[in-house]
Short mmCIF file of C-alpha atoms in Angstrom, two decimals:
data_model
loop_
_atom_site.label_atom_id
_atom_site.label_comp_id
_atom_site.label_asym_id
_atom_site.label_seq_id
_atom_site.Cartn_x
_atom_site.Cartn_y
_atom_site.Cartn_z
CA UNK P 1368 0.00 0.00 0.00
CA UNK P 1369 1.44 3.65 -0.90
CA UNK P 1370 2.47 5.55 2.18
CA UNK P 1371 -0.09 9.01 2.65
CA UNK P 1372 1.96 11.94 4.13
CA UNK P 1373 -0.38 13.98 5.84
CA UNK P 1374 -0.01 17.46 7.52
CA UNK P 1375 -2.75 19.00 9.65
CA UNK P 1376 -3.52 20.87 13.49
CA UNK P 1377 -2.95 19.07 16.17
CA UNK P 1378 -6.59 18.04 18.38
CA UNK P 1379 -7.38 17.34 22.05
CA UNK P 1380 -7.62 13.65 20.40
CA UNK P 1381 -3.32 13.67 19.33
CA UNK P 1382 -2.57 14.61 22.84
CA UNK P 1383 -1.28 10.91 23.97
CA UNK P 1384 0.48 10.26 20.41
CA UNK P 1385 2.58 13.70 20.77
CA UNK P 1386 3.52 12.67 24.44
CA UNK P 1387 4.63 9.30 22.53
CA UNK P 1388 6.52 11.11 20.04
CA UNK P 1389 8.51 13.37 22.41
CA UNK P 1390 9.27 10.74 24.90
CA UNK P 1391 10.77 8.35 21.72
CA UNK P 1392 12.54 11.60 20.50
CA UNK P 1393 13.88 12.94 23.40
CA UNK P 1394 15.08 9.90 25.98
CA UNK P 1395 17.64 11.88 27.45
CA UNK P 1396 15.61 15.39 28.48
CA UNK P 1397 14.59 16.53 32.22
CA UNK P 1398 11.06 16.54 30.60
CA UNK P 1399 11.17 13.01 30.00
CA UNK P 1400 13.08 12.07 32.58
CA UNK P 1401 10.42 13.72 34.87
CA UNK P 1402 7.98 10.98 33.72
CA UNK P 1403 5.17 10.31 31.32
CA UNK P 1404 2.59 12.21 33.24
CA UNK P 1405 4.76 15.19 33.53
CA UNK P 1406 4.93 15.03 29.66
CA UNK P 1407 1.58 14.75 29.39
CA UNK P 1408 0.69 18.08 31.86
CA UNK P 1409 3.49 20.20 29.63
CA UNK P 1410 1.95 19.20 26.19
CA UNK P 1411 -1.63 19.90 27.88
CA UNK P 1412 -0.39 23.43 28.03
CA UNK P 1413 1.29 23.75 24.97
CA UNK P 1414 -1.71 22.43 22.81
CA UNK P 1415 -5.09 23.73 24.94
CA UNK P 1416 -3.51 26.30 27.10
CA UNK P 1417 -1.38 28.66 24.82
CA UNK P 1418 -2.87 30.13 21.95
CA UNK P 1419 0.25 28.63 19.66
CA UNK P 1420 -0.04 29.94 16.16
CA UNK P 1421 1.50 26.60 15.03
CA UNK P 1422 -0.09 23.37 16.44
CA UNK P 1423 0.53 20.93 13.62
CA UNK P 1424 1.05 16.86 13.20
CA UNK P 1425 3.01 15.44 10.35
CA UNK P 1426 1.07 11.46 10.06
CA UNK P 1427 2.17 8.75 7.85
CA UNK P 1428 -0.46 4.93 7.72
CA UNK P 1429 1.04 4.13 10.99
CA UNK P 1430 -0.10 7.25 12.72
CA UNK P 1431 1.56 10.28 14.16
CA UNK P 1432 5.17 10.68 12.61
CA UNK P 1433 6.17 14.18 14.19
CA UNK P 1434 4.72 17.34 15.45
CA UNK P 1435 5.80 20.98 15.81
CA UNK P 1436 4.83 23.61 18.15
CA UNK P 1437 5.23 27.64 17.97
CA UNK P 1438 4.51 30.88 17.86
CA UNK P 1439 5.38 34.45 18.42
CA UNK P 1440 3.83 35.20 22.13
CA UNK P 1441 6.42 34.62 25.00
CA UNK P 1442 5.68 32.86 28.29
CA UNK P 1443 4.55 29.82 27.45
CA UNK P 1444 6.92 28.00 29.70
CA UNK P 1445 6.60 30.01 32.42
CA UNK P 1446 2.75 29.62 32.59
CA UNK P 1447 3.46 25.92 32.41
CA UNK P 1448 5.47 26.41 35.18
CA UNK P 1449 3.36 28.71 37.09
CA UNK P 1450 0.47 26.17 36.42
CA UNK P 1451 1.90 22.89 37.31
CA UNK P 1452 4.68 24.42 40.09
CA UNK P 1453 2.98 22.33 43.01
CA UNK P 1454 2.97 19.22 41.52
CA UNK P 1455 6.30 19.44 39.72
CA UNK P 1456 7.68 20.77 43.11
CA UNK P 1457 6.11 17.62 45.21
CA UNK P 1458 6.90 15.07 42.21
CA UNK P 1459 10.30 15.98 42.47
CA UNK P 1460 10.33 15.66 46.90
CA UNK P 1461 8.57 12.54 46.40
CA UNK P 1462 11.45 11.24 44.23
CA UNK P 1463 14.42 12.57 45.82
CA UNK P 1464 17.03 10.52 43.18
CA UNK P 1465 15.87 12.87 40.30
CA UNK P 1466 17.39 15.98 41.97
CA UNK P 1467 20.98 13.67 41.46
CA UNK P 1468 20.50 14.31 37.31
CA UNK P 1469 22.22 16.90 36.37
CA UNK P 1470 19.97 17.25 33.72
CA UNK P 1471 17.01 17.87 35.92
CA UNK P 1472 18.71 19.90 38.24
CA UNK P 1473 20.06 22.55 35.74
CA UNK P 1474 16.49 22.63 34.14
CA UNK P 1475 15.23 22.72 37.56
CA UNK P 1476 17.39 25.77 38.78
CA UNK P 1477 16.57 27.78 35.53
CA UNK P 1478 13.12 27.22 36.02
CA UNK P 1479 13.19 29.04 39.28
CA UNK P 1480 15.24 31.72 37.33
CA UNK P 1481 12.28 32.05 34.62
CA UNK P 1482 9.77 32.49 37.46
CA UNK P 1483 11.47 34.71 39.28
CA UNK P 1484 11.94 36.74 36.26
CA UNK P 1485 8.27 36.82 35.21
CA UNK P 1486 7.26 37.97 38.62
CA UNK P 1487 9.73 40.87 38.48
CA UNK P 1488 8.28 41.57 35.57
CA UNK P 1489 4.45 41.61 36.10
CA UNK P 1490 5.14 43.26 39.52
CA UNK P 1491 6.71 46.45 37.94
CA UNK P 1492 4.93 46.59 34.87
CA UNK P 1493 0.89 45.17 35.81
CA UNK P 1494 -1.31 45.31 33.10
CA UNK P 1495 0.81 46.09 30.53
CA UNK P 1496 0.12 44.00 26.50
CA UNK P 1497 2.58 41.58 24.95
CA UNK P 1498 3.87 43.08 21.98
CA UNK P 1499 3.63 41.17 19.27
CA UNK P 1500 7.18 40.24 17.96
CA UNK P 1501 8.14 40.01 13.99
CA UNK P 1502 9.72 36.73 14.87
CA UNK P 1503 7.49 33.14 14.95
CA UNK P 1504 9.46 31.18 17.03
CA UNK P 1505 9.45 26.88 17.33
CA UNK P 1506 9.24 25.89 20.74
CA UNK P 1507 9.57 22.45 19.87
CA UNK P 1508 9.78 19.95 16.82
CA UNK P 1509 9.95 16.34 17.36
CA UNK P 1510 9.89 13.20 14.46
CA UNK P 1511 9.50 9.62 15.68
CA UNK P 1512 13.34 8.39 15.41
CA UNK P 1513 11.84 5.19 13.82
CA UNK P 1514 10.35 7.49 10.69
CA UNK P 1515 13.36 9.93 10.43
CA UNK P 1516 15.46 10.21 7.62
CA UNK P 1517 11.88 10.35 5.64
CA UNK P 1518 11.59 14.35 4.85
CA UNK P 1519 9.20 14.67 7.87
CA UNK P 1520 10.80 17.24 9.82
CA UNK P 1521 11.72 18.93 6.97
CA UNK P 1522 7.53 18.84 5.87
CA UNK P 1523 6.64 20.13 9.30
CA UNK P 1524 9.46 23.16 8.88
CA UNK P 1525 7.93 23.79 5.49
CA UNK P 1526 4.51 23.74 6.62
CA UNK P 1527 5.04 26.57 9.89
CA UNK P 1528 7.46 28.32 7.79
CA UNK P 1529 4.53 28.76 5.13
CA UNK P 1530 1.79 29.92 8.48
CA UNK P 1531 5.15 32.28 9.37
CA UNK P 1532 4.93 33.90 5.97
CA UNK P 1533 1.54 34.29 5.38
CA UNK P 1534 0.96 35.63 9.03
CA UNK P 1535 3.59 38.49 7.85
CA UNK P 1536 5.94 37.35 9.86
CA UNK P 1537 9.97 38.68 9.12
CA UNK P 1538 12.00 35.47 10.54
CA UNK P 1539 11.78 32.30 12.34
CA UNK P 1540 13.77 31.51 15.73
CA UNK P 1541 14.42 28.46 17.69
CA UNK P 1542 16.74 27.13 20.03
CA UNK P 1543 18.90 23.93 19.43
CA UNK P 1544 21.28 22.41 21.68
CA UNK P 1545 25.25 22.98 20.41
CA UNK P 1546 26.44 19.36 21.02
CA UNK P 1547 23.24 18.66 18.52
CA UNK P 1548 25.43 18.18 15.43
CA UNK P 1549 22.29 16.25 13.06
CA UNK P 1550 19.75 18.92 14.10
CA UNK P 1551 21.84 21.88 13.40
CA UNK P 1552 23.54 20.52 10.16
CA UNK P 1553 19.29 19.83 9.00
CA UNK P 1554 18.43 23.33 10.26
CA UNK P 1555 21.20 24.80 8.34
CA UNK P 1556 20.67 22.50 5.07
CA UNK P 1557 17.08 25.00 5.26
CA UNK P 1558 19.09 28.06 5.54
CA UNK P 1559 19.19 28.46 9.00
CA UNK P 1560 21.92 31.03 10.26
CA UNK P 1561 23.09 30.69 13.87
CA UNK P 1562 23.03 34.03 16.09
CA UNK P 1563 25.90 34.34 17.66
CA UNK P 1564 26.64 36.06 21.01
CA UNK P 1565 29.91 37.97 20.67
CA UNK P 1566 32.40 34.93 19.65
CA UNK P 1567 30.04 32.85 21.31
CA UNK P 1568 27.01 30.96 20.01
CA UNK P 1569 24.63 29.20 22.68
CA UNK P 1570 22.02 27.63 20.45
CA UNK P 1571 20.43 30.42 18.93
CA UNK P 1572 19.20 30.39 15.30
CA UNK P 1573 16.98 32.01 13.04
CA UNK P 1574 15.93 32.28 9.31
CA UNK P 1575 15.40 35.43 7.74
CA UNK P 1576 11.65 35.19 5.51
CA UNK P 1577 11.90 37.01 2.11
CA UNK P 1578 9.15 39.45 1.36
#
């Protein structure tokens, strides 16, 4: 039977799929390593709980092959935080050995940073509107690692860039780790530039939309 490539928004019904795909994508991150329910409460957010201007679902005849997430409002992860900081707080207490991965604990200490942030910020400026920035950024894209190597990422990147452009949006952004040598050699292959800081580049990139 011929494979059907299909691209469409993500629904309420996709939700356990996507926490599939991210947990098969990324083993090693403090997300996953915080457990499947944790997973579950962050793409929750994401999907219902942000009003994401990208919410779409690459699917191939076996189901959901990847999924990408974005937009150009900021905050999303802090009001994940902000949301869930209880349980995330107690889930960690209640499993003291997690606060020993480095992984988690760096995540966890610049989560507190975020937050503390975003209070500073709402407590000296109350009231006041996001702007709307030129940029559409990608919080996250994830392919099944069984499907990659199949143009799927590069479909979902063709399909936000294409919302990015006729939104009137002037670049994309995202955020890649540096040790990620596959990801930023496909990013670039795109024409993806990274932003660098100085001499220094700390996973910033972006793509610059012709008019």
């Amino acid at each position: 039977m011929e494979e059907e490539v299909r691209v469409s928004p993500l629904s309420p019904a996709d939700l356990e799929q996507v926490v599939r795909v991210h947990i098969a994508a990324f083993p090693d991150s403090a997300l996953t390593k915080l457990g499947r329910k944790v997973v579950k409460l962050f793409y929750e957010w994401q999907m219902f709980g942000v009003e994401h201007l990208v919410k779409l679902g690459v699917w191939d005849n076996s189901g959901l092959a990847g999924f990408c997430i974005g937009g150009a409002a900021g905050g999303s992860m802090s009001g994940f935080l902000r949301k869930n900081r209880f349980y995330l707080m107690l889930h960690v207490l209640s499993h003291p050995w997690l606060v020993l991965n480095p992984i988690i604990r760096d995540r966890a200490l610049l989560a507190l940073r975020l937050l503390r942030r975003v209070r500073t910020v709402q407590s000296t400026m109350p009231g006041s509107p996001e702007k709307r920035c030129d940029s559409l950024g990608i919080l996250v894209i994830a392919v099944d690692p069984h499907r990659q190597g199949r143009g799927f990422g590069r479909t979902l990147m063709d399909a936000t860039e294409a919302i990015a452009r006729q939104s009137g949006f002037k670049q994309m952004h995202l955020t890649v780790h540096p040790d990620n040598v596959k990801a930023i050699a496909f990013y670039e292959r795109l024409g993806w530039t990274k932003v660098m800081n100085g001499q220094q580049w700390s996973g910033g990139m972006r793509k610059l939309l012709a008019e």
